[in-house]
XYZ file of C-alpha atoms in Angstrom:
777
model
C 38.468 11.245 -52.835
C 39.393 7.504 -52.354
C 41.230 5.383 -54.935
C 38.918 1.879 -54.638
C 41.124 -0.943 -55.497
C 37.969 -3.239 -55.497
C 37.623 -3.928 -59.291
C 34.625 -5.946 -60.797
C 33.689 -7.138 -64.051
C 30.743 -8.383 -66.136
C 32.388 -11.497 -67.426
C 35.773 -13.030 -67.767
C 35.738 -13.286 -71.632
C 37.168 -10.610 -73.874
C 37.138 -9.653 -77.326
C 39.297 -10.767 -80.051
C 39.228 -10.495 -83.797
C 37.342 -13.891 -84.080
C 34.806 -13.634 -81.148
C 33.265 -10.461 -80.170
C 32.048 -9.759 -76.572
C 29.626 -6.932 -76.273
C 30.652 -4.201 -74.202
C 29.267 -4.307 -70.543
C 26.613 -2.054 -68.900
C 26.755 -1.696 -65.038
C 24.195 -0.152 -62.917
C 23.702 0.575 -58.979
C 20.921 1.869 -57.395
C 21.345 4.118 -54.179
C 18.887 6.145 -51.920
C 19.378 9.744 -50.639
C 17.284 10.672 -47.807
C 18.300 13.834 -46.543
C 19.524 17.393 -47.964
C 22.920 17.008 -49.404
C 26.434 18.837 -48.651
C 28.732 17.046 -50.763
C 28.591 14.052 -53.148
C 31.250 12.670 -55.345
C 32.304 9.821 -57.124
C 36.036 8.532 -57.964
C 36.117 5.982 -61.050
C 38.420 3.876 -62.794
C 36.846 2.172 -65.900
C 39.534 0.161 -67.890
C 40.032 0.374 -70.507
C 37.515 3.049 -71.107
C 34.086 4.075 -69.494
C 31.006 6.348 -70.066
C 29.688 7.445 -67.019
C 25.721 8.331 -66.359
C 24.301 9.645 -63.236
C 20.569 9.377 -63.206
C 20.480 8.912 -67.007
C 22.651 11.862 -67.741
C 26.214 11.439 -69.364
C 28.791 13.412 -67.362
C 31.838 11.602 -68.923
C 34.564 14.182 -69.009
C 35.449 13.419 -72.810
C 35.517 11.117 -75.747
C 37.912 8.926 -74.166
C 38.176 8.448 -70.422
C 40.261 8.313 -68.327
C 43.342 7.955 -70.081
C 45.389 5.812 -72.488
C 48.001 3.988 -70.334
C 49.625 0.618 -69.550
C 47.535 -0.301 -66.120
C 50.357 -2.155 -64.780
C 52.226 1.221 -64.769
C 49.621 3.692 -63.834
C 45.714 3.146 -63.109
C 44.063 6.267 -63.885
C 40.735 7.592 -62.020
C 38.487 10.610 -62.442
C 36.653 12.339 -59.847
C 33.247 14.154 -60.353
C 31.178 16.150 -58.349
C 27.858 14.605 -58.524
C 25.740 16.432 -55.875
C 23.877 18.410 -58.440
C 22.516 15.485 -60.323
C 21.191 13.513 -57.094
C 17.729 13.826 -55.670
C 16.003 12.601 -52.536
C 14.751 9.096 -53.096
C 16.293 6.302 -55.678
C 19.453 7.408 -57.591
C 21.394 5.537 -60.324
C 25.071 5.171 -61.176
C 25.401 3.692 -65.034
C 28.668 2.642 -66.513
C 29.249 1.613 -69.736
C 32.788 0.060 -70.219
C 35.047 -0.405 -73.715
C 38.178 -2.223 -74.283
C 40.598 0.685 -74.180
C 44.168 -0.280 -73.379
C 42.756 -2.888 -71.363
C 42.133 -5.099 -74.208
C 43.603 -4.200 -77.553
C 43.196 -6.676 -80.386
C 43.737 -3.530 -82.470
C 47.440 -3.200 -81.066
C 48.695 -6.640 -82.137
C 51.388 -5.127 -84.294
C 53.102 -3.851 -81.383
C 52.327 -7.031 -78.953
C 49.336 -5.441 -77.025
C 47.667 -8.546 -77.342
C 50.108 -10.370 -75.545
C 49.926 -7.667 -72.446
C 50.254 -9.263 -69.010
C 47.031 -7.167 -68.147
C 44.854 -8.224 -70.896
C 41.381 -8.922 -69.661
C 37.660 -8.062 -70.232
C 37.035 -4.534 -69.296
C 36.831 -3.746 -65.251
C 35.649 -1.016 -63.017
C 36.319 0.483 -59.582
C 34.787 3.470 -58.109
C 33.899 5.139 -54.901
C 30.820 6.911 -54.042
C 31.295 9.302 -50.893
C 28.320 11.472 -49.804
C 28.030 13.972 -46.988
C 24.540 15.537 -45.592
C 24.107 18.649 -44.361
C 23.683 17.397 -40.992
C 27.305 16.048 -41.370
C 26.331 12.344 -41.488
C 28.352 10.576 -44.231
C 28.254 7.238 -46.284
C 30.147 5.738 -49.123
C 30.059 2.600 -51.252
C 32.478 1.064 -53.489
C 32.026 -1.191 -56.632
C 30.961 -4.752 -55.564
C 28.984 -7.879 -56.581
C 25.775 -6.080 -55.762
C 26.098 -4.147 -59.396
C 24.000 -5.419 -62.095
C 25.443 -6.016 -65.166
C 24.013 -6.615 -69.059
C 25.076 -6.307 -72.409
C 25.361 -3.230 -74.208
C 24.612 -2.327 -77.800
C 28.029 -2.290 -78.753
C 29.305 -5.838 -79.921
C 32.623 -4.962 -80.618
C 34.932 -2.146 -79.962
C 38.648 -1.120 -80.466
C 40.526 2.199 -79.996
C 42.443 1.727 -83.192
C 39.767 -0.130 -85.082
C 36.272 1.212 -84.552
C 32.948 0.610 -82.998
C 29.785 -1.846 -84.194
C 26.358 -0.931 -82.398
C 23.320 -2.355 -82.729
C 20.770 0.249 -81.785
C 18.146 -2.786 -81.549
C 19.547 -3.835 -78.094
C 19.164 -0.703 -76.735
C 17.391 -0.365 -73.080
C 15.464 2.463 -72.629
C 16.121 3.997 -69.069
C 18.935 1.599 -68.295
C 20.783 4.165 -66.134
C 17.747 5.931 -64.695
C 15.770 5.370 -61.461
C 12.732 3.067 -61.770
C 14.241 0.847 -64.534
C 13.535 -3.007 -64.005
C 16.974 -4.653 -63.941
C 15.560 -8.025 -62.561
C 16.749 -10.085 -65.494
C 20.328 -8.529 -65.368
C 23.042 -10.430 -63.831
C 25.530 -9.706 -61.062
C 29.324 -8.478 -61.419
C 31.934 -10.418 -60.028
C 35.445 -9.292 -58.360
C 38.196 -9.546 -60.643
C 42.122 -9.243 -60.574
C 42.825 -5.571 -59.443
C 45.902 -3.712 -61.646
C 48.948 -3.418 -60.779
C 49.565 0.121 -61.449
C 50.016 3.217 -59.213
C 46.440 4.854 -58.839
C 46.389 8.340 -59.839
C 43.892 11.177 -60.671
C 44.387 12.078 -64.395
C 45.393 15.532 -64.876
C 45.715 15.629 -68.502
C 43.449 17.484 -70.440
C 40.371 15.520 -71.357
C 39.616 14.609 -75.098
C 36.683 17.037 -76.243
C 35.087 17.636 -79.780
C 36.445 20.933 -80.821
C 34.642 21.857 -84.132
C 31.790 20.280 -86.231
C 32.618 20.071 -89.784
C 30.002 19.549 -92.676
C 31.074 17.586 -95.797
C 32.230 19.946 -98.768
C 30.919 17.003 -101.139
C 29.067 13.747 -101.281
C 29.706 11.568 -104.540
C 29.209 7.535 -105.073
C 32.228 5.497 -104.543
C 33.913 2.183 -103.437
C 36.121 0.534 -100.748
C 39.538 -0.168 -102.567
C 40.577 -2.221 -99.481
C 44.664 -2.527 -99.514
C 45.904 -6.206 -99.822
C 49.757 -6.546 -100.482
C 51.513 -6.976 -97.582
C 48.707 -7.456 -94.954
C 50.717 -8.436 -91.550
C 47.437 -10.045 -89.571
C 45.178 -12.224 -91.483
C 41.748 -13.567 -89.842
C 38.556 -14.899 -91.138
C 36.434 -11.665 -90.020
C 32.767 -12.482 -88.940
C 31.949 -8.906 -90.002
C 32.171 -9.263 -93.758
C 30.502 -5.820 -95.335
C 27.208 -5.673 -96.689
C 28.855 -4.194 -99.799
C 32.005 -2.179 -100.787
C 30.096 0.508 -102.745
C 28.245 3.550 -101.348
C 28.684 7.242 -100.775
C 31.876 8.939 -100.077
C 31.701 12.139 -97.707
C 34.687 14.725 -98.280
C 35.353 16.822 -95.211
C 37.968 18.977 -96.899
C 40.452 18.550 -94.191
C 42.613 15.544 -92.852
C 42.248 15.594 -88.945
C 40.977 13.461 -86.270
C 37.895 12.693 -84.534
C 34.602 10.805 -84.956
C 31.633 11.323 -86.853
C 27.956 11.875 -85.847
C 25.482 10.013 -88.091
C 21.787 11.095 -88.427
C 18.995 8.971 -89.836
C 15.172 8.980 -89.898
C 12.616 6.504 -90.472
C 15.064 3.737 -91.268
C 13.255 0.155 -90.693
C 14.738 -1.647 -87.671
C 17.674 -4.096 -88.258
C 18.774 -2.009 -91.190
C 22.762 -2.129 -91.478
C 24.863 1.102 -92.276
C 28.621 0.833 -92.484
C 31.118 3.393 -92.280
C 34.830 3.439 -93.522
C 37.264 6.081 -93.012
C 40.489 7.056 -94.752
C 42.534 10.063 -95.524
C 42.991 9.406 -99.050
C 40.994 8.424 -102.523
C 42.653 6.383 -105.414
C 43.005 8.149 -109.095
C 39.263 7.029 -109.711
C 37.956 8.735 -106.451
C 37.421 5.518 -104.524
C 38.462 5.095 -100.854
C 41.823 3.906 -100.362
C 43.012 2.425 -97.137
C 46.553 1.687 -98.188
C 48.134 4.278 -95.456
C 46.840 2.147 -92.726
C 45.315 -1.182 -93.539
C 48.662 -3.269 -93.745
C 48.447 -3.294 -89.786
C 45.082 -4.589 -89.328
C 43.011 -7.718 -90.404
C 40.817 -6.968 -93.397
C 37.886 -4.841 -92.630
C 38.593 -3.674 -89.147
C 40.522 -0.905 -89.873
C 38.813 2.216 -89.266
C 35.337 0.701 -89.684
C 32.071 1.452 -87.715
C 29.006 -0.408 -87.913
C 25.473 0.720 -86.930
C 22.334 -1.248 -86.922
C 19.033 0.778 -86.868
C 16.224 0.757 -84.599
C 13.748 2.580 -86.231
C 12.799 6.285 -86.103
C 14.854 9.342 -85.660
C 18.533 8.019 -84.713
C 21.623 9.461 -83.833
C 25.210 7.446 -83.800
C 28.394 8.745 -82.677
C 30.959 5.891 -82.303
C 32.415 5.482 -78.699
C 35.752 4.229 -77.313
C 37.656 5.064 -80.555
C 38.546 7.769 -82.822
C 39.822 8.209 -86.355
C 41.971 9.848 -88.701
C 40.320 10.635 -91.972
C 39.174 13.217 -94.436
C 36.742 10.837 -96.246
C 34.206 8.684 -94.940
C 32.583 5.923 -97.130
C 28.926 5.257 -96.037
C 27.470 2.153 -97.288
C 24.001 1.363 -96.978
C 22.125 4.852 -97.597
C 19.878 5.418 -100.552
C 20.774 8.319 -102.679
C 17.830 10.736 -101.087
C 19.431 9.762 -97.595
C 22.893 10.597 -98.377
C 22.626 14.542 -97.502
C 24.905 16.765 -95.685
C 23.067 16.548 -92.693
C 23.497 12.926 -92.507
C 27.167 12.933 -91.467
C 28.997 15.534 -89.653
C 32.754 15.328 -88.607
C 33.355 15.694 -84.971
C 37.080 16.925 -84.723
C 38.327 15.977 -81.521
C 41.761 16.514 -79.705
C 43.180 16.966 -76.011
C 41.512 20.392 -75.000
C 44.680 22.254 -74.831
C 44.915 25.991 -75.021
C 46.164 27.957 -78.144
C 49.625 29.744 -76.942
C 51.019 30.887 -80.120
C 50.618 31.647 -83.959
C 51.939 32.812 -86.901
C 50.958 34.279 -90.287
C 52.671 36.374 -93.411
C 52.451 37.597 -96.959
C 53.219 34.455 -98.215
C 50.218 31.930 -98.452
C 52.566 28.751 -98.916
C 53.842 29.487 -95.536
C 50.448 30.273 -93.938
C 49.028 26.768 -95.397
C 52.041 24.820 -93.645
C 51.404 26.571 -90.346
C 47.741 25.659 -90.706
C 48.968 21.836 -91.647
C 51.181 21.998 -88.801
C 48.428 23.068 -86.124
C 45.951 20.277 -87.745
C 48.634 17.608 -87.184
C 49.613 18.541 -84.028
C 45.951 18.502 -82.691
C 45.072 15.454 -84.588
C 47.910 13.675 -82.851
C 47.282 14.895 -79.595
C 45.174 12.362 -77.602
C 46.499 12.996 -74.083
C 49.963 12.865 -75.727
C 51.332 13.005 -78.976
C 51.022 10.189 -81.273
C 52.421 9.386 -84.531
C 49.373 9.181 -86.619
C 45.761 9.385 -85.841
C 44.650 6.354 -88.162
C 47.469 3.739 -88.085
C 48.981 3.524 -85.015
C 47.915 6.285 -82.380
C 51.034 5.085 -80.416
C 53.180 7.439 -78.474
C 56.467 7.363 -80.543
C 58.969 8.986 -78.391
C 61.135 10.317 -81.073
C 58.301 12.043 -82.716
C 57.513 13.645 -79.485
C 60.826 14.643 -78.649
C 61.546 16.524 -81.985
C 58.155 18.275 -82.079
C 58.456 19.473 -78.471
C 59.761 22.846 -78.941
C 57.200 24.002 -81.769
C 54.444 22.250 -79.695
C 55.040 24.453 -76.657
C 55.525 27.471 -78.694
C 51.897 26.829 -80.338
C 49.865 24.921 -77.563
C 49.232 24.799 -73.825
C 50.695 21.253 -73.265
C 52.649 21.309 -70.374
C 50.108 19.643 -68.205
C 49.691 16.695 -70.566
C 53.381 16.427 -70.845
C 53.555 16.242 -66.815
C 51.193 13.127 -67.355
C 52.612 11.373 -70.022
C 56.236 11.773 -68.762
C 54.861 10.140 -65.280
C 54.334 6.895 -67.840
C 57.464 7.236 -69.769
C 59.396 7.049 -66.211
C 57.421 4.127 -65.110
C 58.420 2.420 -68.687
C 62.020 2.818 -68.080
C 63.913 0.104 -67.181
C 66.249 -0.474 -64.161
C 69.189 -0.541 -66.665
C 67.930 3.054 -67.879
C 66.667 1.871 -71.104
C 63.554 3.059 -72.709
C 60.983 1.858 -75.176
C 60.355 3.588 -78.274
C 56.479 3.902 -77.764
C 54.491 4.756 -74.322
C 52.771 3.069 -73.175
C 53.761 -0.050 -74.182
C 53.313 -3.891 -72.954
C 56.870 -4.707 -73.875
C 57.538 -3.681 -77.460
C 60.054 -1.395 -78.315
C 62.976 -2.130 -76.177
C 65.065 -3.880 -78.589
C 63.880 -2.027 -81.697
C 62.406 1.215 -82.341
C 64.123 3.441 -79.848
C 67.629 4.650 -79.235
C 69.107 8.057 -78.191
C 66.882 10.091 -80.707
C 63.605 8.690 -79.400
C 64.967 8.250 -75.839
C 65.782 11.830 -75.670
C 61.949 12.577 -74.958
C 62.741 12.133 -71.347
C 65.163 14.796 -71.359
C 63.804 16.877 -74.086
C 60.213 17.241 -72.857
C 61.392 18.676 -69.596
C 64.055 20.954 -70.738
C 61.850 22.603 -73.250
C 58.711 22.910 -71.208
C 60.857 24.779 -68.560
C 62.339 26.760 -70.778
C 58.877 28.232 -72.176
C 56.866 27.730 -68.830
C 59.502 28.359 -66.032
C 58.040 25.525 -63.648
C 60.627 23.571 -61.994
C 58.075 20.568 -61.214
C 58.793 19.060 -64.568
C 62.415 18.999 -63.848
C 62.106 17.727 -60.432
C 59.791 14.721 -61.213
C 62.170 13.656 -63.764
C 65.632 14.462 -62.531
C 66.209 10.630 -61.154
C 65.287 9.023 -64.216
C 67.137 11.638 -66.323
C 70.334 10.648 -64.413
C 69.896 6.980 -64.799
C 69.365 7.486 -68.671
C 72.631 9.478 -68.639
C 74.301 6.475 -66.925
C 72.722 4.227 -69.525
C 73.948 5.788 -72.315
C 77.325 6.295 -71.023
C 77.634 2.616 -70.389
C 76.425 2.099 -74.114
C 79.243 3.793 -75.729
C 81.586 2.210 -78.023
C 85.374 1.786 -78.138
C 85.684 4.806 -79.665
C 83.459 6.712 -76.963
C 80.522 6.801 -79.257
C 77.015 5.680 -79.481
C 75.530 3.704 -82.198
C 72.585 1.791 -80.921
C 69.094 3.035 -82.044
C 66.946 4.132 -84.848
C 68.626 6.560 -87.432
C 67.689 9.691 -89.197
C 64.352 8.440 -90.119
C 62.247 9.192 -93.293
C 65.040 10.381 -95.591
C 63.095 11.623 -98.726
C 65.203 9.615 -101.173
C 66.231 6.606 -99.248
C 63.318 5.147 -97.487
C 62.487 5.140 -93.711
C 65.138 3.122 -92.385
C 68.057 4.000 -94.679
C 69.532 7.130 -93.741
C 72.418 9.199 -95.541
C 73.869 10.374 -92.400
C 75.552 7.220 -90.405
C 73.878 6.364 -87.386
C 76.834 6.895 -85.059
C 76.569 10.654 -85.925
C 72.847 10.959 -85.090
C 73.211 8.942 -81.876
C 76.378 10.505 -80.755
C 75.332 14.230 -81.021
C 71.873 13.468 -79.598
C 73.442 11.657 -76.756
C 75.303 14.891 -76.459
C 72.623 17.073 -76.275
C 70.697 14.766 -73.924
C 73.888 15.011 -71.538
C 74.189 18.648 -71.602
C 70.579 19.191 -71.205
C 70.749 16.856 -68.164
C 73.564 18.781 -66.885
C 71.639 21.956 -67.241
C 68.465 20.590 -65.415
C 70.945 19.374 -62.604
C 72.131 22.806 -62.068
C 68.705 24.596 -61.939
C 67.871 21.701 -59.309
C 71.102 22.530 -57.365
C 72.118 18.725 -57.675
C 75.710 19.702 -58.464
C 77.141 15.936 -58.214
C 74.638 14.839 -60.880
C 75.125 18.286 -62.647
C 79.140 17.329 -62.905
C 78.446 13.615 -63.642
C 76.444 14.516 -66.768
C 78.789 17.368 -67.756
C 81.460 14.995 -67.653
C 79.616 12.303 -70.005
C 78.892 15.433 -72.150
C 82.525 16.601 -72.652
C 83.716 12.973 -73.235
C 81.089 12.692 -75.886
C 82.311 15.906 -77.581
C 85.827 15.164 -77.436
C 84.946 11.926 -79.159
C 82.673 13.323 -81.787
C 85.445 15.968 -82.708
C 88.435 13.313 -82.887
C 86.319 10.374 -84.513
C 83.764 12.154 -86.580
C 84.650 15.443 -87.591
C 86.719 15.913 -90.820
C 88.471 19.559 -90.020
C 89.791 19.360 -93.554
C 86.355 19.973 -95.049
C 84.942 21.059 -91.896
C 82.208 18.236 -91.880
C 81.391 15.091 -90.227
C 81.661 11.338 -90.985
C 79.224 10.811 -94.205
C 79.285 14.562 -94.984
C 75.484 14.741 -95.001
C 73.376 18.021 -94.141
C 71.986 16.300 -91.077
C 75.381 15.836 -89.619
C 76.283 19.255 -89.861
C 73.049 20.763 -89.100
C 72.807 18.678 -85.548
C 76.684 19.557 -85.021
C 76.452 23.133 -85.635
C 73.025 23.153 -83.572
C 74.551 21.504 -80.398
C 77.945 23.272 -80.443
C 80.236 20.442 -81.532
C 82.279 23.115 -83.475
C 84.095 26.056 -81.809
C 82.883 29.364 -82.326
C 85.606 30.037 -84.841
C 84.967 26.759 -86.732
C 81.049 27.202 -86.992
C 81.268 29.598 -90.102
C 83.481 27.096 -92.167
C 80.819 24.241 -91.180
C 78.107 26.449 -92.253
C 79.654 27.242 -95.520
C 80.234 23.367 -96.070
C 76.418 23.037 -95.171
C 75.244 25.609 -97.664
C 77.404 23.911 -100.264
C 75.759 20.672 -99.759
C 72.515 22.332 -100.313
C 73.550 23.730 -103.194
C 74.965 20.741 -104.774
C 71.672 18.911 -104.068
C 70.072 21.847 -106.268
C 69.262 24.174 -103.290
C 67.032 21.036 -101.697
C 67.165 19.548 -98.306
C 68.560 15.908 -98.073
C 67.926 14.848 -94.536
C 65.627 12.724 -92.503
C 63.563 14.060 -89.615
C 66.463 14.290 -87.339
C 68.153 16.769 -89.501
C 65.014 18.346 -90.522
C 64.342 19.614 -87.003
C 67.573 21.673 -86.913
C 68.501 22.700 -90.492
C 66.480 25.706 -90.866
C 67.337 27.142 -87.673
C 71.191 26.619 -88.183
C 70.766 28.359 -91.773
C 68.812 31.404 -90.603
C 70.881 31.985 -87.270
C 74.005 31.983 -89.616
C 72.735 34.380 -92.276
C 70.970 32.139 -94.610
C 67.431 32.753 -93.827
C 66.471 33.420 -97.395
C 67.868 29.895 -98.493
C 65.760 28.053 -95.643
C 63.044 29.822 -97.192
C 63.201 28.750 -100.643
C 63.872 25.285 -99.340
C 60.896 25.329 -97.337
C 58.251 26.580 -100.158
C 59.563 25.473 -103.301
C 57.179 23.026 -104.986
C 59.976 20.737 -106.275
C 60.165 17.366 -104.206
C 61.235 17.350 -101.691
C 59.797 20.360 -99.604
C 56.940 21.362 -97.681
C 55.691 23.159 -100.949
C 55.748 19.909 -102.688
C 53.143 18.573 -100.088
C 50.831 21.436 -100.763
C 51.176 20.923 -104.549
C 50.105 17.346 -103.984
C 46.962 18.765 -102.023
C 47.882 17.948 -98.519
C 45.924 19.478 -95.776
C 47.862 18.419 -93.025
C 51.902 17.433 -92.536
C 52.721 13.976 -93.959
C 55.033 11.335 -92.698
C 57.543 11.485 -95.527
C 58.122 13.111 -98.737
C 58.843 9.768 -100.773
C 56.707 10.472 -104.129
C 56.747 6.645 -104.988
C 55.013 5.505 -101.848
C 52.326 6.761 -99.448
C 52.692 6.506 -95.814
C 51.028 8.395 -93.349
C 49.323 11.632 -94.465
C 49.203 13.098 -90.891
C 52.283 13.321 -88.855
C 53.716 15.941 -86.512
C 57.079 15.258 -86.599
C 58.128 17.576 -89.363
C 56.214 20.309 -87.654
C 59.205 22.274 -86.039
C 58.855 24.436 -89.106
C 56.277 26.490 -87.082
C 58.930 27.075 -84.512
C 61.244 28.471 -87.329
C 58.654 30.769 -88.621
C 57.876 32.021 -84.901
C 61.679 32.160 -83.954
C 63.550 32.971 -87.245
C 60.925 35.001 -89.306
C 59.019 36.852 -86.975
C 62.011 36.425 -84.305
C 60.394 35.889 -80.869
C 62.759 34.146 -78.729
C 61.587 33.247 -75.301
C 64.153 32.726 -72.419
C 67.142 32.465 -75.164
C 69.730 31.986 -72.787
C 67.656 29.647 -70.563
C 68.147 31.851 -67.645
C 65.515 34.048 -67.575
C 61.874 33.454 -68.111
C 61.369 37.065 -68.479
C 63.336 37.800 -71.239
C 62.430 38.218 -74.572
C 64.752 38.828 -77.488
C 63.478 39.783 -80.833
C 65.739 38.362 -83.645
C 63.566 38.756 -87.201
C 64.667 37.869 -90.724
C 63.338 40.173 -93.569
C 63.174 37.605 -96.035
C 63.116 38.735 -99.435
C 60.164 36.630 -100.712
C 57.975 38.215 -97.823
C 56.561 41.678 -97.654
C 55.310 41.041 -93.967
C 54.962 38.700 -91.124
C 53.529 38.546 -87.773
C 53.580 35.931 -84.738
C 52.670 35.734 -81.320
C 53.450 33.816 -78.089
C 51.478 33.655 -74.792
C 54.487 33.594 -72.431
C 54.281 33.159 -68.697
C 54.300 37.170 -68.199
C 51.828 37.445 -71.131
C 51.475 38.000 -74.558
C 54.407 38.552 -76.867
C 53.788 39.522 -80.462
C 55.821 41.092 -83.481
C 54.680 42.356 -86.640
C 56.843 43.777 -89.641
C 55.963 45.230 -92.764
C 58.115 45.874 -95.664
C 58.304 48.801 -98.086
C 61.188 48.591 -100.401
C 64.349 49.104 -97.890
C 62.440 50.081 -94.989
C 60.676 47.825 -92.645
C 58.235 48.976 -89.704
C 58.637 46.515 -86.977
C 55.689 46.389 -84.003
C 56.810 44.636 -80.742
C 54.565 44.188 -77.744
C 56.167 42.454 -74.737
C 54.273 42.088 -71.285
C 55.694 44.973 -68.789
C 57.177 42.483 -66.642
C 59.243 41.297 -69.512
C 62.640 42.430 -70.917
C 64.979 41.831 -74.114
C 66.561 43.200 -76.904
C 65.797 43.557 -80.823
C 68.356 42.358 -82.948
C 68.345 43.384 -86.353
C 69.767 40.845 -89.153
C 73.321 41.864 -90.761
C 72.932 44.553 -93.298
C 69.927 46.391 -91.139
C 70.218 49.150 -88.730
C 67.622 51.362 -86.736
C 66.717 54.652 -88.389
C 68.256 57.737 -87.014
C 65.333 59.608 -87.521
C 63.649 57.624 -84.696
C 66.738 56.867 -82.804
C 69.107 59.833 -82.230
C 72.002 57.744 -80.958
C 74.408 56.133 -83.259
C 72.942 53.865 -85.625
C 72.681 50.274 -84.169
C 71.410 46.921 -84.983
C 70.158 45.914 -81.544
C 68.101 48.308 -79.005
C 66.381 47.577 -75.627
C 62.871 46.780 -75.645
C 59.745 48.550 -73.825
C 56.428 47.119 -73.297
C 55.395 48.611 -76.790
C 57.648 49.435 -79.529
C 57.350 50.825 -82.892
C 60.875 50.924 -84.693
C 61.749 51.562 -88.184
C 64.677 49.456 -89.817
C 66.508 50.614 -92.820
C 68.882 48.572 -95.127
C 72.378 49.437 -95.198
C 73.551 51.027 -98.482
């Protein structure tokens, strides 16, 4: 494997919203003269590439190689091409997309100002070894031939415009006449570290047929539009056929048409919502883009049987408005949803007797995957940014459900590169410089510590700790320096997305959420350093942790009410969860939290920070039934409220007056609550034994059954309980090389008919267990 740093390009000009430069094609012929032993290609295509060998597309996934800042990391992929080569002429063909190398669609976040911005570029190395031991290799150079592709505009966030009449048949195959093609030129090499991408590729995971097709129109959103350009691509019409796929997720589409006249233009507008008249609305994303660019694709027909799948982009949508089809052509077969995400394994699941909870679990899985394109994003239709706060708050539930540890490792390498010398972090990664002065703060910055901590807790591999330890220490030092005169922290974004107050208008004071999150970061950092035998770093982090806890208790805790400054659900939930209170104080703090909930008509009153912790705190302190009622109730605000509104994915917010993104994962920790607090699966509960599995179920009154599973490092853990009146039967399977205890909720004991010893509320577990629990009279 060789990381070539000889980059070539087809042109110096790059696409803007007002001038479209076609995506380039590049090709190179070479000869194979003897029987092969091995042959490989190592390639970096910036922003994105599609790779063909002798006409065969071998690209690893929909978007390759990765989504990164090339001044930080330059990603390469390696392919074994020996099976595709033959004696005589062979051809490498590459089509390049803009990706992050040129991101006009990222203008809101200053990506158009990126120092690396340029036309797409390419580096590669082909290495061949014959059976007789002879070897040869070559890199990309100015002998590569170049031409324009049928794509005349592409953008990761916006879409792809494709003119099939510009296709050149056989361009990536031997024997093609490229005499009228130009030559590539050398260009500036990127400044980032060269790496093979180890994250899972972006793959199509499901083909979804439409559930309905009807006539409709585009209702484009005008008020508050931030970017205004005179687009050269006004639509041929804003009326057409709306395909409803029944699920709000992410991916691309496959369009098929037969016998269309050459030059006929078909346009596609995707969205997650319709208005009250059944027309396509773009209000949840169009404010971020120039008019008619957001989530729009164009296809110009060549004639005959045609198939179009947009390259170098993806969309978040449930609905697609297709403009330019006759009624007879708007068939279910004409458009198929290609659902896509990082190809991560399923690691856990949950179901129960309550269909509302089952729907919430399904919605969480949909949003987790729709927002996982190499790393967690905040929405698949509007931003596609790696917002760190969302990822941090979701990290535990995602690890319980999905095998994302390799992707987390890769993204953390980018997060470390984005960290500045003073220890500060941006709110989005990758970034071109946006997010250091707004959009960050401890809740968002916690991603650097929370992801390694929870990944190690559930996977037990110290690599993720070792790779990030130096940067975590740098951050602990940074947050120590950012304390105010009271020894507290108040520097970042708040308890975002409060349901009654708006995104940036929290009920819980910023000093509370920032200080407690900083406390949590330092506590986790101390633990991480201890696991790595870094005693000096451990002691330093623990000192800052202790100082923060003392300052919080002195300046923010009101011991007369056993609450915190602001007397909010968020503040209490965070403080209880992260042990701000002493053990003897905690019951009184829990009582205060319950009182606040009761005063709010039994409803939650938090933003996304409090929402991450409140249900765990309630169930761990005897109020699981209250947490359940807060979740399922159809009234605003609750998860049940979303379902009553027709949600198929988790939404960004609960605001009844305004629609934000309808596909966000930040509220998804509810799935961890299902698995940990209803079924009761607790992996490595004290964070000191990856083989330990405790089971702490809650037999919630509204449920008659529940089951969950998690694929731990030692094997599958599963729990299923069935209620029959005051008796519950529990089936527990844990791997033979694991151990743990079953802890029954207060008021429940094991049945002496099955266990002759004294009645207790905990027992040691074997690999397979069937236990009967009875409720105390």
